[in-house]
Short mmCIF file of C-alpha atoms and ligand atoms in Angstrom, two decimals:
data_model
loop_
_atom_site.label_atom_id
_atom_site.label_comp_id
_atom_site.label_asym_id
_atom_site.label_seq_id
_atom_site.Cartn_x
_atom_site.Cartn_y
_atom_site.Cartn_z
CA MET X 1 -7.02 53.46 138.45
CA PHE X 2 -4.49 53.31 135.65
CA VAL X 3 -6.32 51.59 132.90
CA ASP X 4 -8.94 53.92 131.72
CA GLN X 5 -11.60 52.44 129.47
CA VAL X 6 -14.60 53.86 127.69
CA ARG X 7 -17.04 52.61 125.13
CA ILE X 8 -18.46 54.90 122.50
CA TYR X 9 -20.78 54.56 119.57
CA ALA X 10 -19.23 56.14 116.53
CA ARG X 11 -20.40 56.87 113.01
CA SER X 12 -18.77 58.24 109.93
CA GLY X 13 -20.88 60.44 107.66
CA ASN X 14 -23.05 59.23 104.80
CA GLY X 15 -22.16 60.32 101.32
CA GLY X 16 -24.54 62.88 99.84
CA ASN X 17 -26.78 61.77 96.98
CA GLY X 18 -26.02 62.66 93.43
CA SER X 19 -28.55 65.07 91.97
CA HIS X 20 -31.01 64.22 89.26
CA SER X 21 -31.73 67.45 87.49
CA PHE X 22 -32.06 68.94 83.99
CA ARG X 23 -31.12 72.36 82.73
CA ARG X 24 -34.03 74.71 82.49
CA GLU X 25 -33.52 77.83 80.49
CA LYS X 26 -35.84 80.02 78.54
CA TYR X 27 -36.05 78.99 74.91
CA VAL X 28 -34.29 75.69 75.63
CA PRO X 29 -37.17 73.31 76.02
CA ARG X 30 -35.15 70.25 76.85
CA GLY X 31 -31.87 71.04 78.58
CA GLY X 32 -29.31 68.36 79.29
CA PRO X 33 -28.65 66.84 82.67
CA ASP X 34 -27.02 69.12 85.21
CA GLY X 35 -27.26 67.22 88.51
CA GLY X 36 -24.04 67.53 90.57
CA ASP X 37 -22.32 64.95 92.76
CA GLY X 38 -22.96 64.34 96.40
CA GLY X 39 -20.13 65.18 98.82
CA ASN X 40 -18.27 62.42 100.64
CA GLY X 41 -19.22 61.76 104.23
CA GLY X 42 -16.77 62.84 106.92
CA ASP X 43 -14.31 60.30 108.40
CA LEU X 44 -13.96 59.39 112.02
CA VAL X 45 -10.37 60.12 112.99
CA PHE X 46 -8.42 59.67 116.21
CA THR X 47 -5.43 61.83 116.91
CA VAL X 48 -2.84 61.96 119.70
CA ASP X 49 -2.95 64.96 122.00
CA PRO X 50 -0.08 64.87 124.52
CA GLN X 51 -1.85 67.42 126.72
CA LEU X 52 -4.48 64.85 127.59
CA ASN X 53 -3.94 62.15 130.17
CA THR X 54 -7.34 60.57 130.66
CA LEU X 55 -10.31 59.45 128.61
CA LEU X 56 -12.68 61.14 131.03
CA ASP X 57 -14.19 63.44 128.41
CA TYR X 58 -15.64 60.48 126.56
CA ARG X 59 -17.46 59.13 129.56
CA TYR X 60 -19.95 61.91 129.08
CA GLN X 61 -20.04 61.95 125.32
CA GLN X 62 -20.81 58.46 124.19
CA HIS X 63 -22.02 59.13 120.66
CA ILE X 64 -19.66 60.65 118.18
CA ASN X 65 -20.71 61.29 114.60
CA ALA X 66 -18.93 62.70 111.63
CA GLN X 67 -20.98 64.94 109.33
CA HIS X 68 -22.87 63.69 106.30
CA GLY X 69 -21.86 64.90 102.85
CA GLU X 70 -24.29 67.34 101.25
CA HIS X 71 -26.40 66.23 98.35
CA GLY X 72 -25.49 67.36 94.88
CA ALA X 73 -27.66 70.05 93.30
CA LYS X 74 -28.73 71.44 89.99
CA GLN X 75 -26.36 73.45 87.84
CA ARG X 76 -23.71 70.80 88.40
CA LYS X 77 -23.25 71.90 91.93
CA SER X 78 -21.36 69.36 94.03
CA GLY X 79 -22.38 68.81 97.63
CA LYS X 80 -19.92 69.83 100.33
CA ARG X 81 -17.82 67.13 101.93
CA GLY X 82 -18.98 66.26 105.45
CA GLN X 83 -16.71 67.41 108.24
CA ASP X 84 -14.52 64.73 109.87
CA ALA X 85 -15.04 63.95 113.53
CA VAL X 86 -11.54 64.36 114.95
CA ILE X 87 -11.20 62.82 118.37
CA PRO X 88 -8.17 63.76 120.46
CA VAL X 89 -6.90 61.04 122.81
CA PRO X 90 -3.93 60.81 125.19
CA PRO X 91 -0.78 58.98 124.02
CA GLY X 92 -1.00 55.28 124.80
CA THR X 93 -4.64 54.85 123.75
CA LEU X 94 -5.71 51.65 122.06
CA ILE X 95 -8.78 51.70 119.83
CA LYS X 96 -10.59 48.38 119.67
CA ASP X 97 -13.64 47.10 117.90
CA GLY X 98 -16.32 47.08 120.60
CA GLU X 99 -17.74 43.76 119.44
CA THR X 100 -14.77 41.62 118.44
CA GLY X 101 -12.08 43.26 120.59
CA GLU X 102 -9.82 43.50 117.53
CA ILE X 103 -7.20 46.23 117.89
CA LEU X 104 -7.81 48.86 115.23
CA ALA X 105 -5.13 51.34 116.20
CA ASP X 106 -2.49 52.01 118.82
CA LEU X 107 -2.05 55.74 119.26
CA LEU X 108 1.33 56.45 120.73
CA VAL X 109 3.16 59.48 119.47
CA LEU X 110 2.62 63.16 118.98
CA GLY X 111 1.30 63.88 115.50
CA GLN X 112 -0.11 60.40 114.91
CA SER X 113 -3.65 60.19 113.61
CA GLU X 114 -5.65 57.28 112.29
CA ILE X 115 -8.84 57.07 110.29
CA ILE X 116 -10.96 54.44 111.99
CA LEU X 117 -14.24 54.74 110.10
CA GLU X 118 -14.26 56.10 106.58
CA GLY X 119 -17.11 58.30 105.43
CA GLY X 120 -19.39 57.02 102.65
CA ARG X 121 -18.60 58.20 99.14
CA GLY X 122 -20.90 60.75 97.60
CA GLY X 123 -23.11 59.55 94.74
CA ARG X 124 -22.62 60.78 91.19
CA GLY X 125 -25.06 63.24 89.74
CA ASN X 126 -26.83 62.58 86.46
CA VAL X 127 -24.39 64.77 84.47
CA HIS X 128 -22.14 61.75 84.41
CA PHE X 129 -24.64 59.50 82.77
CA ALA X 130 -25.43 61.35 79.56
CA SER X 131 -24.35 59.53 76.42
CA PRO X 132 -24.95 60.00 72.71
CA THR X 133 -27.84 57.58 72.91
CA ASN X 134 -29.24 58.86 76.17
CA ARG X 135 -29.34 62.60 76.44
CA THR X 136 -31.76 62.63 79.31
CA PRO X 137 -30.33 60.16 81.80
CA GLU X 138 -32.61 59.40 84.71
CA ARG X 139 -29.79 57.85 86.64
CA ALA X 140 -28.08 59.53 89.59
CA ASP X 141 -26.42 57.54 92.34
CA ASP X 142 -27.25 57.75 96.00
CA GLY X 143 -24.38 58.33 98.38
CA ARG X 144 -22.94 55.34 100.21
CA GLU X 145 -23.77 55.02 103.85
CA GLY X 146 -21.12 55.76 106.44
CA GLN X 147 -20.00 53.06 108.88
CA GLU X 148 -21.11 52.72 112.46
CA ARG X 149 -19.76 50.67 115.31
CA TYR X 150 -19.11 50.41 118.97
CA LEU X 151 -15.53 51.26 119.76
CA GLU X 152 -13.65 50.60 122.92
CA LEU X 153 -10.98 53.08 123.91
CA GLU X 154 -8.38 51.90 126.36
CA LEU X 155 -5.65 54.02 127.83
CA LYS X 156 -2.57 52.32 129.13
CA LEU X 157 -0.42 54.57 131.17
CA ILE X 158 3.13 54.51 129.89
CA ALA X 159 5.48 53.87 132.78
CA ASP X 160 8.82 55.59 133.33
CA VAL X 161 10.51 52.66 135.02
CA GLY X 162 9.93 49.00 134.26
CA LEU X 163 11.04 46.44 136.86
CA VAL X 164 12.74 43.56 135.13
CA GLY X 165 13.75 40.45 137.02
CA HIS X 166 13.25 36.78 137.54
CA PRO X 167 10.19 35.58 139.44
CA ASN X 168 10.62 36.14 143.18
CA ALA X 169 13.34 38.78 142.77
CA GLY X 170 11.36 41.18 144.95
CA LYS X 171 9.84 43.43 142.28
CA SER X 172 6.39 43.73 143.79
CA THR X 173 7.83 44.20 147.25
CA LEU X 174 9.93 47.08 146.00
CA LEU X 175 6.95 48.74 144.33
CA SER X 176 4.92 48.45 147.50
CA ARG X 177 7.76 50.03 149.51
CA LEU X 178 8.23 52.97 147.17
CA SER X 179 4.64 53.77 146.23
CA SER X 180 1.18 53.44 147.65
CA ALA X 181 0.39 50.51 145.33
CA HIS X 182 -0.52 47.20 146.98
CA PRO X 183 0.57 44.45 144.63
CA LYS X 184 0.30 40.86 145.76
CA ILE X 185 3.54 39.56 147.28
CA ALA X 186 4.42 35.95 148.01
CA ASP X 187 7.40 33.62 148.22
CA TYR X 188 6.55 31.66 145.12
CA PRO X 189 7.28 32.49 141.48
CA PHE X 190 4.67 34.14 139.24
CA THR X 191 2.81 35.84 142.02
CA THR X 192 2.32 38.82 139.75
CA LEU X 193 0.12 38.00 136.78
CA GLN X 194 -0.72 41.49 135.56
CA PRO X 195 1.41 44.61 135.56
CA ASN X 196 0.95 46.88 138.56
CA LEU X 197 1.72 50.54 138.45
CA GLY X 198 2.66 52.86 141.24
CA ILE X 199 3.66 56.48 141.55
CA VAL X 200 7.01 57.11 143.20
CA LYS X 201 7.84 60.58 144.43
CA TYR X 202 11.49 61.49 143.83
CA ASP X 203 11.48 65.19 144.55
CA THR X 204 9.15 67.69 146.19
CA TYR X 205 7.17 68.17 143.00
CA GLU X 206 8.39 65.34 140.83
CA SER X 207 7.24 61.78 140.55
CA LEU X 208 7.69 58.85 138.26
CA VAL X 209 5.50 55.92 137.30
CA MET X 210 6.92 52.51 138.10
CA ALA X 211 5.62 49.31 136.50
CA ASP X 212 5.94 45.99 138.26
CA ILE X 213 5.55 43.22 135.71
CA PRO X 214 5.51 39.44 135.98
CA GLY X 215 8.89 37.79 136.33
CA LEU X 216 10.83 36.73 133.25
CA ILE X 217 12.42 33.32 132.84
CA GLU X 218 14.68 31.73 130.28
CA GLY X 219 12.67 31.33 127.09
CA ALA X 220 10.34 34.24 127.87
CA HIS X 221 10.87 35.64 124.38
CA GLU X 222 9.49 32.38 122.99
CA GLY X 223 6.46 32.60 125.21
CA LYS X 224 7.69 30.64 128.23
CA GLY X 225 6.22 31.64 131.56
CA LEU X 226 4.24 34.81 131.09
CA GLY X 227 6.86 36.03 128.64
CA MET X 228 5.91 37.88 125.55
CA GLN X 229 2.90 39.90 126.43
CA PHE X 230 4.82 41.57 129.23
CA LEU X 231 7.92 42.20 127.25
CA ARG X 232 5.61 44.38 125.20
CA HIS X 233 4.97 46.52 128.26
CA VAL X 234 8.68 46.79 128.88
CA GLU X 235 9.07 48.13 125.39
CA ARG X 236 7.04 51.14 126.39
CA THR X 237 8.91 52.14 129.51
CA ARG X 238 11.62 54.78 129.57
CA ILE X 239 14.04 53.01 131.87
CA LEU X 240 14.69 49.42 132.83
CA LEU X 241 15.53 48.56 136.40
CA PHE X 242 17.24 45.18 136.42
CA MET X 243 16.69 43.43 139.74
CA ILE X 244 18.85 40.48 140.72
CA ASP X 245 18.23 38.47 143.86
CA VAL X 246 21.51 37.98 145.77
CA THR X 247 20.14 34.85 147.42
CA SER X 248 19.75 33.09 144.09
CA PRO X 249 22.18 30.19 143.40
CA ASP X 250 23.84 32.07 140.53
CA PRO X 251 23.05 35.80 140.45
CA LYS X 252 25.49 36.57 137.62
CA GLN X 253 23.93 33.99 135.40
CA ASP X 254 20.49 35.36 136.24
CA LEU X 255 21.57 38.68 134.84
CA GLU X 256 22.87 37.09 131.65
CA ILE X 257 19.60 35.23 131.14
CA LEU X 258 17.54 38.37 131.63
CA LYS X 259 19.58 40.41 129.21
CA ASN X 260 19.52 37.66 126.65
CA GLU X 261 15.73 37.38 126.84
CA LEU X 262 15.31 41.10 126.29
CA LYS X 263 17.77 41.07 123.43
CA GLN X 264 16.03 38.15 121.73
CA PHE X 265 12.73 39.94 122.02
CA SER X 266 14.04 43.20 120.67
CA PRO X 267 17.68 44.29 120.57
CA HIS X 268 16.88 47.95 121.17
CA LEU X 269 15.52 47.13 124.64
CA LEU X 270 19.12 46.90 125.80
CA GLU X 271 19.83 50.36 124.45
CA LYS X 272 17.36 51.92 126.86
CA PRO X 273 18.73 53.67 129.92
CA SER X 274 18.95 51.13 132.71
CA LEU X 275 20.10 50.56 136.24
CA LEU X 276 21.20 47.32 137.83
CA ILE X 277 20.50 46.56 141.48
CA ALA X 278 21.07 43.66 143.80
CA THR X 279 18.03 42.84 145.95
CA LYS X 280 17.49 41.24 149.37
CA ILE X 281 20.91 42.28 150.63
CA ASP X 282 19.65 41.89 154.19
CA GLN X 283 20.27 38.20 153.57
CA LEU X 284 24.02 38.74 153.13
CA PRO X 285 26.41 38.78 156.07
CA PRO X 286 26.60 42.34 157.52
CA GLU X 287 30.15 42.95 156.28
CA GLU X 288 28.92 42.58 152.69
CA HIS X 289 26.01 45.08 152.97
CA GLY X 290 28.14 47.86 151.51
CA GLY X 291 28.80 46.06 148.24
CA PRO X 292 30.14 45.60 145.65
CA PHE X 293 27.47 43.17 144.50
CA LEU X 294 27.16 40.59 141.75
CA GLY X 295 30.90 40.23 141.50
CA GLY X 296 31.42 43.96 141.09
CA LYS X 297 28.79 44.54 138.40
CA THR X 298 26.96 47.00 140.64
CA ASN X 299 27.45 48.99 143.83
CA LEU X 300 23.79 49.52 144.39
CA GLY X 301 22.20 46.98 146.66
CA ILE X 302 18.83 47.30 148.31
CA SER X 303 16.69 45.64 150.86
CA SER X 304 12.96 46.26 150.78
CA VAL X 305 12.84 44.69 154.23
CA SER X 306 15.41 46.85 156.04
CA GLY X 307 15.02 49.83 153.71
CA LYS X 308 18.74 49.96 152.97
CA GLY X 309 19.64 51.54 149.63
CA LEU X 310 16.10 52.69 148.85
CA ASP X 311 16.74 56.45 149.11
CA GLU X 312 19.78 56.15 146.92
CA LEU X 313 17.82 54.10 144.39
CA ILE X 314 15.09 56.72 144.21
CA ARG X 315 17.68 59.45 143.70
CA HIS X 316 19.31 57.56 140.85
CA LEU X 317 16.02 56.74 139.14
CA GLY X 318 14.81 60.33 139.51
CA GLN X 319 17.98 61.56 137.85
CA ILE X 320 17.70 59.19 134.89
CA VAL X 321 13.99 59.91 134.45
CA SER X 322 14.41 63.66 134.47
CA ASP X 323 17.36 63.43 132.05
CA SER X 324 15.37 61.30 129.67
CA ARG X 325 12.34 63.60 129.88
CA GLN X 326 14.59 66.57 129.13
CA GLN X 327 16.02 64.79 126.16
CA GLU X 328 12.57 63.99 124.80
CA ILE X 329 11.56 67.62 125.05
CA SER X 330 14.67 68.76 123.21
CA GLU X 331 14.12 66.15 120.50
CA VAL X 332 10.54 67.35 119.88
CA SER X 333 11.41 71.06 119.78
N1 LIG R 1 14.69 39.09 152.87
C1 LIG R 1 14.07 39.75 151.92
N2 LIG R 1 13.02 39.21 151.29
C2 LIG R 1 12.43 39.92 150.31
C3 LIG R 1 12.86 41.22 149.93
N3 LIG R 1 12.09 41.67 148.92
C4 LIG R 1 11.18 40.68 148.69
N4 LIG R 1 11.36 39.64 149.53
C5 LIG R 1 10.59 38.37 149.56
O1 LIG R 1 10.77 37.68 148.32
C6 LIG R 1 9.57 37.01 147.94
C7 LIG R 1 9.14 37.43 146.55
O2 LIG R 1 8.80 38.80 146.55
P1 LIG R 1 7.87 39.46 145.42
O3 LIG R 1 7.97 40.92 145.65
O4 LIG R 1 6.55 38.82 145.39
O5 LIG R 1 8.71 39.03 144.13
P2 LIG R 1 8.36 39.36 142.59
O6 LIG R 1 9.68 39.67 141.93
O7 LIG R 1 7.31 40.36 142.49
O8 LIG R 1 7.88 37.93 142.10
P3 LIG R 1 6.90 37.55 140.86
O9 LIG R 1 5.70 38.42 140.96
O10 LIG R 1 6.61 36.12 141.07
O11 LIG R 1 7.72 37.80 139.62
C8 LIG R 1 8.55 37.36 149.02
O12 LIG R 1 8.49 36.32 149.95
C9 LIG R 1 9.11 38.61 149.65
O13 LIG R 1 8.72 38.78 150.99
C10 LIG R 1 13.99 41.78 150.63
O14 LIG R 1 14.47 42.89 150.39
N5 LIG R 1 14.55 40.99 151.60
MG1 LIG R 2 5.50 40.21 141.73
#
C-alpha cells in the first residue's frame, strides 16, 4: 500500500474568558476593575518530519486537540496561552478538509509547518472597559471558541524514478519486470489510469521507488488525454526515465513531443536528471539489438520481453538515484 490515508477529528483551543473583577483593598471601598484577559487558544499545526514515512501513528489517535487558553484573573492577571497541538507528518502529506475534500496544505519539505486550525482569541478582561463615565464596568468578553473539523491526511509516496512515455510504450510492463508490482498491461493506449508504484532493488541494501504513470500525448499540458494531473506527479520524482517505443512510426518525433509537453508544463522538469531508453528492442532485427537507438540519441535499449538491457538499466538508475540522494544530503547539511 503506497497511499496511506487517515481521518482525524481535530480541534484548536478555545480562547480563555476575560475576567470580571474589581480591586479589593482595605480602606478602598470601591476599587476599579482589575480583571485580566483570557489567553488565546492553541493552534493546530502540522509540521514535516523527514524521519517519518507513514501515517500509522494517527490510526490509533483519532482525536487531536490543542489546549484551551486560560481564563483571565483578578489583579490584571492574563490567562496563559493554550499550547499548540503540533502534529508531525512525513514529507508528501496532503491535509484535506474531511467534509469538502478541499486541500488545506501540502507538506513537502523539511522545516515546513502550517497552521490548519487557529485557536480562538482570548476575551478581554474588564480593565479594558473602564471609562470616565463608567468606572465600574460590568463588561468582560468571553474567549472565542476554537475551530473543529474532520481532517483527512493523505500520504503520497514520492517516487525516485518517474516513467515518462507515450501510451503503449511499455511503461507498466517494465515496472512489472523490475518490481513486484502488478500493474495492468494491455496493447491499447491508456491502459494505466492511475500511477502505480513499485520498489526496485538496485544493490544488496539499496532500492528505489519507481512510478508508472499514464501515457502522455501531444497536448497533455493542456489537459489532453490524462495529461495534467499526472504531470504533477512527475514534478515530484527525482529522475525521469524517458521511454520511447522503437516500433512506433517515428520514434524521434515521439521524443520531441514528450519533451515539449514537459517543457510546456514546467520548464524545470527538463532540468531534472534523466535517462533515455529505447523499448521493445526485441522487435528489431537481431543485428540492431546492440544499438545505437533512436538515430544515435541513446545506446541503452531494453526489452521487457527478452530481458535484454534490464540489468544495465537498473545499474544506471541506481547510480543516478544515489548521486541525487547524496546531493540532497549535502545541500541540507
Ligand atoms: N515486444 C514487446 N512488447 C512489449 C514490451 N514491453 C511492453 N510490450 C507490449 O506493449 C503493450 C503496451 O504495454 P504497457 O506496459 O501496457 O504500456 P504502457 O506504456 O504502460 O501503456 P499505457 O498504460 O497505456 O500508457 C503491451 O501489449 C505489452 O505486452 C517489450 O519489451 N517487447
Ligand atoms: Mg501502463
